[in-house]
């Protein structure tokens, strides 16, 4: 199965809306729920002060990234962690493959991590004979279904309870009408043996504090704590933008990320990890590796406007409030990170041409910027990428033509009136849908009947 | 050139002449109004809101009585390595993956987030594998803020610190909340007011 790409966005989104109304229902309900929790959580704090602080910490970290990367490496090594660097996805996978081979790994458990989705870790390891099990309940569901995650925080939010009932009935033998409690218990039991049998635990990282070499991970189920505690080897894949200066900074970042994501004061479980098991500890991994991954991040950092997207803490608040994302969920975006943040990360991480038309998958309503805990100016960055797309000649030719025609008409009143007269008389069924720009809207919709008088004519007559 | 050098070089080139901004200083935990509650009570409220149970006892003797009764009901226990022997209940001691109940000694707790602080030196498996987890915490070890707790630990960090703020939960199946998905589905914070030194 070839992975979908952003270029399929329009067709995939239309297909999802037309053929899968259940996906829209599930995603809309879930994101409204997430957003309501976030809104309530922000009423309990002074969100503006928290967001300013979080923005400034991440901006400081990113504008001193070279220094903090080196410091983090030094502290990780002092803690007994092995540090690796990877330019690309291929390099990161090769490092992981080497660790797995040297450690004679047969079975791996995975904590939820978007970076490992971005890199394609599961397929790579499976191809090398390592059995990989996703352990986050949502990730487990989509692994069984063979789907990518649909949301940064809730990977299976596009699936209903009934979908899960049918799946678990087939795979785990639960009753067809089982309650979610029963389904979760069956998954717990199946995954428990995976945890205890695994040689390798794979995680991402929410933050990495440079001064203590502390890798911080937030979750609610306990699968991340188990994945990083039970197997004898732990490998963390960490994007270079996840470095923060101090352990002290985690106090605010863990809280604002949790509040932004699910509205909790903090996730049920936070892991603060400082390397392998020590002599005075009863258990824990014998071997810990951190792989710093670039995979396009330095290219994004080099963009004088869009680098701000690297502040993202992956809370999903912008997805939850986005009226466009809510219609389809994440799959049509054809990229690991979907929704508003995905649309501004993709051009940096993948390249702009490879990311078209994602910067256009937005109504620019601005709701995302209003909720972002690190104040990423998402609509401005969408416009930035659109401008870059125009300059690079990446827009459909008809759109540029339409824009130039409109520009000419709007600066010549006589031409404007004449063009309006013509356009109002084109029958939609014959020609209207072929119009550039307008066609994209009207192809999927029943158009309203046109008045043959112009707005200005009606204004003179006196509009009721 | 190694990947390390390549990445650091690209970072430096990317940053070029960009403004290097200042760190904003410590997180202030700004709230509309300061919580007037004592840390122990504030912790308890937060922990209970997240679905945890809170038991307050006056002395270690009371804690031991409570643990004995609970362990008797559960059947078997896995004990944290730093749990004082005076608190060990009279119940069969088994491996964490087989125990009905885990008992851990917390390094402290955080009122601001309702979190128990668990240290790897106490043993991670007993904190995670049994379906029922009891965590003993001294009232005097409960800090007001997460920042304060992190600062108090910074010079003495084990390989892992776990902040546990309630029972394991998930809403991944159709947004319906279920407890005890991987970690314990039932968690008790046993707060001991006074402890003999």
XYZ file of C-alpha atoms in Angstrom:
661
model
C 0.000 0.000 0.000
C 1.559 3.294 -1.048
C 1.356 6.054 1.487
C -1.035 8.891 0.554
C 0.553 12.245 -0.194
C -0.622 15.834 0.285
C -1.249 16.168 -3.466
C -4.272 13.895 -3.057
C -5.802 16.205 -0.454
C -8.730 17.652 -2.402
C -9.894 14.320 -3.781
C -9.333 12.479 -0.494
C -11.163 15.138 1.517
C -14.097 15.131 -0.912
C -14.199 11.336 -0.817
C -14.180 11.308 2.975
C -17.001 13.819 3.219
C -19.097 12.132 0.540
C -18.609 8.499 1.497
C -17.777 8.513 5.199
C -20.208 10.726 7.095
C -19.427 8.568 10.166
C -15.825 9.826 10.110
C -16.987 13.426 10.141
C -19.378 12.657 12.982
C -16.719 10.907 15.083
C -14.035 13.506 14.447
C -16.343 16.450 15.068
C -17.636 14.977 18.331
C -14.146 14.102 19.570
C -12.562 17.434 18.677
C -15.439 19.422 20.202
C -14.958 17.389 23.358
C -11.176 17.977 23.436
C -11.683 21.683 22.792
C -14.320 22.056 25.508
C -11.899 20.490 28.001
C -9.141 22.836 26.881
C -11.405 25.878 27.185
C -12.408 24.872 30.718
C -8.778 24.230 31.679
C -7.782 27.672 30.485
C -10.445 29.318 32.613
C -8.542 28.072 35.665
C -5.298 29.803 34.705
C -4.157 33.038 33.135
C -3.687 31.603 29.646
C -2.131 34.717 28.135
C 0.677 34.776 30.690
C 1.247 31.011 30.320
C 1.258 31.201 26.523
C 3.645 34.167 26.424
C 6.009 32.309 28.742
C 5.840 29.047 26.766
C 6.356 30.894 23.469
C 9.389 32.678 24.876
C 10.980 29.503 26.283
C 10.628 27.677 22.978
C 11.785 30.681 20.958
C 14.822 31.058 23.198
C 15.584 27.339 22.859
C 15.248 27.433 19.058
C 17.391 30.548 18.657
C 20.119 28.842 20.725
C 19.508 25.374 19.383
C 23.141 24.592 18.531
C 24.225 25.331 22.073
C 21.427 23.342 23.723
C 21.845 20.350 21.415
C 25.485 20.096 22.403
C 24.676 20.541 26.080
C 21.921 17.933 25.929
C 24.249 15.466 24.245
C 26.874 15.970 26.919
C 24.390 15.496 29.765
C 22.741 12.470 28.173
C 26.125 10.812 27.794
C 27.065 11.697 31.366
C 23.854 9.921 32.421
C 24.924 6.802 30.527
C 22.677 7.298 27.506
C 24.070 6.659 24.027
C 23.427 9.583 21.688
C 23.025 9.280 17.907
C 22.315 11.873 15.232
C 20.293 11.325 12.066
C 20.004 13.710 9.112
C 17.155 11.911 7.428
C 14.473 9.314 8.060
C 16.653 6.703 6.366
C 19.551 7.465 8.691
C 17.352 7.375 11.780
C 15.961 3.994 10.734
C 19.434 2.668 10.018
C 20.587 3.670 13.523
C 17.524 2.024 15.053
C 18.091 -1.076 12.944
C 21.696 -1.296 14.100
C 20.703 -0.995 17.763
C 18.066 -3.687 17.286
C 20.502 -6.013 15.510
C 23.289 -5.542 18.052
C 20.840 -6.005 20.899
C 19.423 -9.176 19.300
C 15.945 -7.688 19.436
C 13.073 -9.894 18.350
C 10.148 -8.045 19.876
C 9.572 -4.329 20.320
C 6.830 -2.364 22.050
C 6.123 1.188 20.980
C 4.912 4.112 23.015
C 2.847 6.582 21.023
C 5.144 8.846 19.002
C 4.357 10.994 15.984
C 8.024 11.128 14.981
C 8.133 7.342 14.631
C 5.068 7.654 12.369
C 6.868 10.317 10.341
C 9.890 8.027 9.955
C 7.978 4.833 9.221
C 9.543 2.869 12.087
C 7.039 0.011 12.210
C 7.320 -1.032 8.576
C 11.104 -0.774 8.705
C 11.517 -2.957 11.787
C 8.909 -5.474 10.662
C 10.851 -5.747 7.405
C 13.895 -6.714 9.445
C 12.086 -9.430 11.301
C 11.314 -7.490 14.496
C 7.768 -7.877 15.788
C 6.504 -4.371 16.637
C 3.484 -3.741 18.829
C 1.850 -0.350 19.296
C 0.750 -0.079 22.926
C -1.246 3.146 23.129
C -4.843 1.944 22.862
C -5.628 4.263 19.943
C -2.397 3.380 18.153
C -3.092 -0.313 18.772
C -6.507 0.057 17.127
C -5.124 1.726 14.021
C -2.186 -0.681 13.835
C -4.684 -3.546 13.705
C -6.624 -1.658 11.021
C -3.472 -0.809 9.053
C -4.213 2.918 9.168
C -2.072 5.963 9.994
C -3.108 8.179 12.943
C -5.873 10.676 12.244
C -5.023 13.061 15.085
C -1.864 13.977 17.008
C -3.326 13.130 20.418
C -6.216 10.800 19.570
C -4.935 8.651 16.697
C -8.203 6.690 16.363
C -10.741 9.489 16.840
C -12.135 8.823 13.372
C -13.322 5.395 14.572
C -16.568 4.846 16.444
C -17.218 2.491 19.357
C -18.954 0.152 16.905
C -15.862 0.067 14.678
C -13.786 -0.927 17.730
C -16.338 -3.562 18.789
C -16.185 -5.211 15.380
C -12.385 -5.075 15.283
C -11.851 -6.460 18.785
C -14.446 -9.154 18.198
C -12.473 -10.309 15.198
C -8.962 -10.019 16.705
C -9.439 -10.625 20.422
C -12.714 -12.551 20.469
C -14.645 -10.085 22.623
C -18.478 -10.167 22.391
C -19.926 -8.206 19.461
C -21.782 -5.894 21.848
C -18.976 -5.494 24.414
C -18.711 -2.243 26.380
C -15.568 -0.105 26.016
C -14.487 -1.315 29.502
C -14.490 -4.903 28.282
C -12.682 -3.985 25.062
C -9.992 -2.075 26.972
C -9.527 -4.960 29.414
C -9.034 -7.369 26.520
C -6.441 -5.043 24.980
C -4.709 -4.636 28.348
C -4.419 -8.358 28.729
C -3.136 -8.917 25.176
C -0.621 -6.082 25.406
C 0.600 -6.995 28.887
C 2.316 -10.086 27.514
C 3.864 -7.946 24.767
C 5.348 -5.584 27.362
C 6.835 -8.419 29.364
C 8.221 -10.243 26.318
C 9.695 -7.206 24.535
C 13.458 -6.711 24.224
C 13.101 -3.137 23.025
C 10.876 -0.199 23.961
C 10.607 2.659 21.446
C 9.378 6.111 22.388
C 9.438 9.671 21.166
C 9.905 12.596 23.515
C 7.754 15.603 24.385
C 10.699 17.578 25.726
C 14.368 17.062 26.430
C 15.894 19.303 29.117
C 19.472 20.155 28.180
C 20.769 20.934 31.671
C 19.959 17.525 33.186
C 19.551 15.402 30.035
C 15.984 14.636 31.104
C 13.644 13.169 28.500
C 10.040 14.037 29.377
C 7.017 12.103 28.129
C 3.323 12.780 28.820
C 0.525 10.199 28.602
C -2.615 8.847 30.271
C -2.536 5.073 29.896
C 0.803 4.027 31.410
C 2.036 2.408 28.212
C 4.856 4.927 27.848
C 6.038 4.314 31.405
C 5.919 0.581 30.726
C 7.594 0.787 27.295
C 10.467 2.779 28.798
C 10.730 0.624 31.949
C 10.089 -3.028 31.153
C 12.230 -3.930 28.079
C 16.007 -4.163 28.498
C 16.672 -1.581 25.746
C 14.960 1.808 25.361
C 15.373 3.906 22.225
C 13.925 7.418 22.113
C 13.587 9.165 18.756
C 13.647 12.889 19.416
C 13.203 15.717 16.909
C 15.919 18.315 17.398
C 13.269 20.976 18.070
C 12.226 19.215 21.296
C 15.236 20.460 23.283
C 14.480 22.953 26.045
C 17.076 24.639 28.230
C 16.254 23.529 31.758
C 14.556 20.876 33.852
C 12.877 23.848 35.505
C 11.192 24.739 32.186
C 9.335 21.427 32.207
C 7.187 22.680 35.097
C 5.319 25.050 32.791
C 5.677 23.155 29.507
C 4.252 19.877 30.837
C 1.275 21.706 32.276
C 0.437 23.932 29.308
C 0.807 21.030 26.878
C -1.550 18.866 28.952
C -4.074 21.665 29.344
C -3.919 22.421 25.612
C -4.308 18.779 24.632
C -6.925 17.334 26.987
C -7.601 20.028 29.565
C -5.891 18.072 32.343
C -3.671 19.882 34.889
C -1.048 17.388 33.712
C -1.251 14.013 31.972
C -1.909 11.066 34.312
C 1.655 9.847 33.793
C 4.748 11.930 33.222
C 8.045 10.103 32.708
C 11.214 12.050 33.488
C 14.039 9.837 32.245
C 17.763 10.099 32.929
C 19.299 7.075 31.290
C 19.675 3.392 32.076
C 18.969 1.587 35.341
C 21.510 2.260 38.062
C 22.980 -0.065 40.647
C 20.670 1.092 43.430
C 17.529 0.576 41.341
C 15.528 -2.683 41.250
C 14.550 -2.479 37.553
C 14.623 -0.393 34.375
C 16.350 -0.686 30.960
C 20.017 -1.703 30.863
C 20.628 0.310 27.698
C 19.183 3.667 26.651
C 19.661 5.448 23.322
C 18.520 8.874 22.141
C 18.463 9.509 18.388
C 18.356 13.213 17.479
C 16.442 13.485 14.226
C 16.560 16.346 11.731
C 14.552 15.033 8.732
C 13.755 18.515 7.387
C 13.737 20.426 10.666
C 16.841 22.491 9.896
C 15.324 23.387 6.532
C 12.261 24.711 8.361
C 14.503 26.477 10.887
C 16.223 28.264 8.000
C 12.955 29.855 6.797
C 12.858 33.335 8.269
C 9.119 33.256 8.879
C 8.025 29.643 9.109
C 10.638 28.534 11.667
C 8.170 29.562 14.360
C 6.211 26.388 13.580
C 9.029 24.468 15.295
C 7.768 25.758 18.636
C 4.881 23.271 18.310
C 4.387 21.056 21.376
C 2.005 18.653 19.520
C -1.000 19.234 21.776
C -3.493 19.122 18.903
C -5.451 22.183 20.106
C -5.333 23.701 16.589
C -6.770 20.522 15.079
C -9.544 20.410 17.650
C -10.804 23.900 16.868
C -10.259 23.831 13.090
C -13.520 23.853 11.079
C -11.700 22.337 8.105
C -9.977 19.509 9.991
C -13.246 18.623 11.728
C -14.890 17.716 8.414
C -12.462 14.969 7.502
C -10.020 14.123 10.291
C -6.342 13.779 9.460
C -6.130 11.148 6.747
C -6.807 13.292 3.645
C -3.853 15.556 4.515
C -1.550 12.720 3.456
C 1.039 13.720 6.059
C 1.808 12.541 9.590
C 0.900 15.912 11.058
C -2.526 17.050 9.908
C -4.754 20.060 10.499
C -3.456 23.630 10.714
C -0.084 22.713 12.221
C 0.448 20.005 9.613
C -0.262 22.495 6.833
C 2.557 24.782 8.014
C 5.020 22.045 9.023
C 4.736 20.061 5.792
C 6.245 22.682 3.453
C 9.284 22.872 5.726
C 9.684 19.188 6.475
C 8.702 17.767 3.072
C 9.319 20.721 0.765
C 6.715 23.155 -0.540
C 6.063 21.481 -3.892
C 5.573 18.130 -2.115
C 3.132 19.742 0.335
C 0.737 21.394 -2.071
C -2.128 22.134 -1.572
C -2.002 21.875 2.252
C -1.392 25.601 2.890
C -4.748 26.104 1.146
C -6.593 23.596 3.377
C -7.757 26.397 5.630
C -10.367 29.113 5.678
C -7.894 31.407 7.515
C -10.482 31.920 10.241
C -7.700 32.247 12.804
C -9.195 30.048 15.533
C -5.992 27.954 15.617
C -3.821 30.933 16.503
C -6.215 31.856 19.312
C -5.728 28.509 21.068
C -2.078 27.677 20.333
C -0.257 27.353 23.670
C 3.020 28.550 22.153
C 1.394 31.275 20.035
C 2.418 30.035 16.606
C 0.902 32.554 14.147
C -0.597 29.754 12.056
C -2.757 31.850 9.662
C 0.170 34.163 8.930
C 2.372 31.179 8.184
C -0.312 29.666 5.931
C -0.294 32.938 3.995
C 3.491 32.895 3.978
C 3.526 29.467 2.348
C 0.788 30.505 -0.107
C 2.888 33.464 -1.127
C 5.906 31.199 -1.566
C 3.754 28.868 -3.659
C 2.694 31.717 -5.950
C 6.278 32.880 -6.346
C 7.420 29.348 -7.092
C 4.690 28.953 -9.725
C 3.079 26.069 -7.856
C -0.514 27.247 -8.213
C -2.849 25.845 -10.853
C -2.520 28.068 -13.951
C -6.254 28.810 -13.966
C -6.052 30.282 -10.481
C -3.307 32.713 -11.447
C -5.274 33.653 -14.552
C -8.401 34.266 -12.499
C -6.513 36.391 -10.002
C -4.989 38.494 -12.778
C -8.377 38.883 -14.468
C -9.959 39.951 -11.206
C -7.107 42.352 -10.572
C -7.562 43.943 -14.018
C -11.337 44.114 -13.717
C -11.370 45.543 -10.231
C -9.163 48.445 -11.252
C -11.278 49.288 -14.323
C -14.892 50.079 -13.305
C -16.330 49.736 -16.817
C -14.717 46.357 -17.314
C -15.839 45.257 -13.840
C -19.500 46.049 -14.609
C -19.354 44.399 -18.029
C -17.672 41.255 -16.679
C -20.272 41.034 -13.930
C -23.064 41.252 -16.493
C -21.594 38.350 -18.428
C -20.854 36.155 -15.422
C -24.346 36.570 -13.986
C -25.842 35.217 -17.207
C -23.740 32.066 -17.557
C -25.935 29.073 -16.754
C -24.217 27.116 -13.947
C -24.917 23.716 -15.391
C -23.274 24.663 -18.697
C -20.357 26.897 -17.883
C -20.372 28.072 -14.306
C -18.681 25.033 -12.925
C -15.846 25.386 -15.371
C -14.935 28.803 -13.991
C -11.565 28.914 -12.312
C -11.605 29.299 -8.498
C -15.422 29.344 -8.348
C -15.549 25.862 -9.889
C -13.691 24.379 -6.939
C -16.494 25.525 -4.693
C -19.493 24.934 -6.935
C -18.518 21.468 -8.201
C -19.589 19.943 -4.900
C -22.552 22.182 -4.199
C -25.913 23.210 -5.589
C -25.453 26.859 -6.575
C -27.994 29.526 -5.636
C -30.048 31.085 -8.408
C -28.391 34.237 -9.751
C -30.130 37.598 -9.803
C -29.622 39.175 -13.214
C -29.208 42.604 -11.660
C -25.844 43.564 -10.201
C -25.463 44.448 -6.535
C -24.869 48.057 -7.510
C -28.011 48.151 -9.616
C -30.043 46.684 -6.737
C -28.435 49.138 -4.311
C -29.617 52.055 -6.474
C -33.106 50.570 -6.598
C -33.048 50.214 -2.842
C -32.376 46.772 -1.375
C -35.116 45.554 0.938
C 30.958 14.977 7.616
C 29.061 13.136 10.363
C 25.330 13.645 10.751
C 26.097 15.420 14.015
C 28.356 17.985 12.347
C 26.011 18.358 9.390
C 23.031 19.073 11.632
C 24.884 21.508 13.899
C 26.298 23.326 10.877
C 22.862 23.657 9.307
C 21.424 24.900 12.617
C 24.139 27.582 12.847
C 23.631 28.604 9.225
C 19.864 28.744 9.699
C 20.149 30.906 12.803
C 22.653 33.179 11.026
C 21.877 36.709 12.025
C 18.480 35.931 13.570
C 17.805 37.591 16.927
C 18.829 35.341 19.789
C 16.020 35.920 22.260
C 16.259 35.827 26.044
C 14.894 33.098 28.272
C 11.755 34.474 29.995
C 12.782 33.224 33.443
C 11.018 30.785 35.763
C 7.460 29.650 35.121
C 5.096 31.576 37.382
C 2.048 29.298 37.325
C -0.106 32.406 36.950
C -3.719 31.918 38.070
C -6.684 34.244 38.517
C -6.459 33.705 42.277
C -3.866 31.997 44.440
C -4.999 28.743 46.029
C -5.437 29.386 49.732
C -5.484 25.651 50.546
C -2.603 23.947 52.353
C -0.540 21.769 49.944
C -1.782 18.475 51.367
C -5.428 19.427 50.898
C -4.863 20.986 47.465
C -3.034 17.849 46.338
C -5.891 15.661 47.579
C -8.513 17.654 45.718
C -6.625 17.528 42.423
C -5.810 13.843 42.791
C -9.451 13.009 43.498
C -10.642 15.116 40.539
C -8.512 12.907 38.287
C -10.133 9.760 39.705
C -7.588 8.916 42.406
C -8.551 8.059 45.983
C -7.123 9.869 48.972
C -6.751 8.397 52.439
C -5.442 10.611 55.240
C -3.971 8.967 58.319
C -2.358 10.544 61.379
C 0.564 8.231 62.065
C 2.663 5.430 60.602
C 0.817 2.980 62.841
C -2.462 4.044 61.264
C -0.889 3.706 57.812
C 0.235 0.178 58.607
C -3.247 -0.785 59.823
C -4.804 0.588 56.663
C -2.251 -1.175 54.435
C -2.771 -4.451 56.285
C -6.507 -4.338 55.749
C -6.152 -3.392 52.085
C -3.474 -6.017 51.415
C -5.577 -8.654 53.142
C -8.443 -7.824 50.807
C -6.242 -7.800 47.711
C -4.495 -11.096 48.514
C -0.951 -10.475 47.307
C 1.379 -7.484 47.220
C 4.484 -6.188 45.462
C 6.435 -3.778 47.631
C 8.490 -0.734 46.753
C 12.168 -1.093 47.630
C 12.150 2.105 49.693
C 8.941 1.374 51.594
C 9.905 1.404 55.308
C 9.758 -2.115 56.774
C 7.399 -0.852 59.498
C 4.824 -0.403 56.728
C 5.135 -3.860 55.166
C 1.738 -5.547 55.438
C 1.129 -9.172 56.415
C 0.314 -10.483 52.943
C 2.144 -12.738 50.485
C 4.902 -10.805 48.732
C 5.013 -11.634 45.004
C 6.513 -10.313 41.770
C 4.867 -7.119 40.444
C 3.438 -8.852 37.356
C 1.555 -11.270 39.613
C 0.595 -8.957 42.467
C -2.967 -7.810 43.033
C -1.669 -4.710 44.746
C 1.489 -2.617 44.519
C 2.662 -0.477 47.422
C 5.168 2.288 46.723
C 6.822 4.939 48.841
C 6.527 8.330 47.155
C 9.420 10.729 47.109
C 6.855 13.484 47.452
C 3.822 14.963 45.755
C 2.779 18.130 43.923
C -0.274 20.125 44.977
C -0.443 22.219 41.777
C -0.919 19.188 39.510
C -2.162 16.530 41.949
C 0.848 14.326 41.209
C 2.627 11.671 43.262
C 6.385 11.622 42.698
C 7.749 8.107 42.226
C 11.458 7.340 42.114
C 13.080 4.500 40.146
C 14.980 3.530 43.302
C 11.639 2.342 44.668
C 11.185 0.028 41.654
C 9.229 0.865 38.531
C 7.381 -2.405 37.989
C 5.577 -2.318 41.323
C 4.419 1.203 40.378
C 2.931 0.084 37.075
C 1.989 -3.583 36.771
C -0.470 -4.377 39.615
C -4.072 -3.301 38.922
C -4.322 -1.620 42.331
C -1.614 0.795 43.466
C -1.215 2.357 46.885
C 1.324 5.124 47.285
C 2.428 6.235 50.716
C 3.369 9.909 50.917
C 4.387 12.009 53.883
C 2.289 15.160 54.171
C 5.481 17.142 54.754
C 6.832 15.992 51.358
C 3.990 17.585 49.408
C 5.216 20.608 47.473
C 3.044 23.471 46.318
C 4.283 23.663 42.728
C 5.761 21.370 40.109
C 8.620 23.840 39.654
C 9.421 23.591 43.380
C 9.332 19.801 43.239
C 11.617 19.642 40.186
C 14.088 22.030 41.811
C 14.175 19.947 44.977
C 15.081 16.859 42.928
C 17.469 18.391 40.386
C 20.638 17.458 42.266
C 19.561 13.884 42.961
C 17.796 12.459 39.927
C 17.435 8.676 39.531
C 17.200 7.001 36.107
C 13.447 7.650 36.108
C 10.948 9.790 37.953
C 7.280 9.051 37.370
C 4.623 11.609 38.152
C 1.368 9.709 38.733
C -1.727 11.893 38.873
C -4.563 9.369 39.034
C -5.591 5.995 37.631
C -4.569 4.918 34.139
C -7.198 6.070 31.681
C -8.022 6.239 27.998
C -10.761 7.627 25.793
C -9.388 6.080 22.606
C -12.442 3.859 22.141
C -15.131 6.228 20.869
C -14.221 8.962 23.374
C -15.648 6.922 26.246
C -13.497 7.047 29.371
C -12.147 3.722 30.627
C -9.780 3.163 33.555
C -6.887 0.802 34.072
C -5.801 0.445 30.466
C -2.141 -0.341 31.144
C -1.259 1.133 34.505
C -3.320 0.624 37.670
C -7.047 1.290 37.347
C -7.290 2.058 41.043
C -4.807 4.321 42.826
C -4.796 5.414 46.466
C -2.639 8.192 47.865
C -2.111 7.308 51.517
C -1.092 10.582 53.140
C 0.640 10.215 56.487
C 0.488 13.368 58.608
C 3.302 12.629 61.079
C 6.195 10.239 60.659
C 8.725 9.222 63.305
C 12.237 10.095 62.179
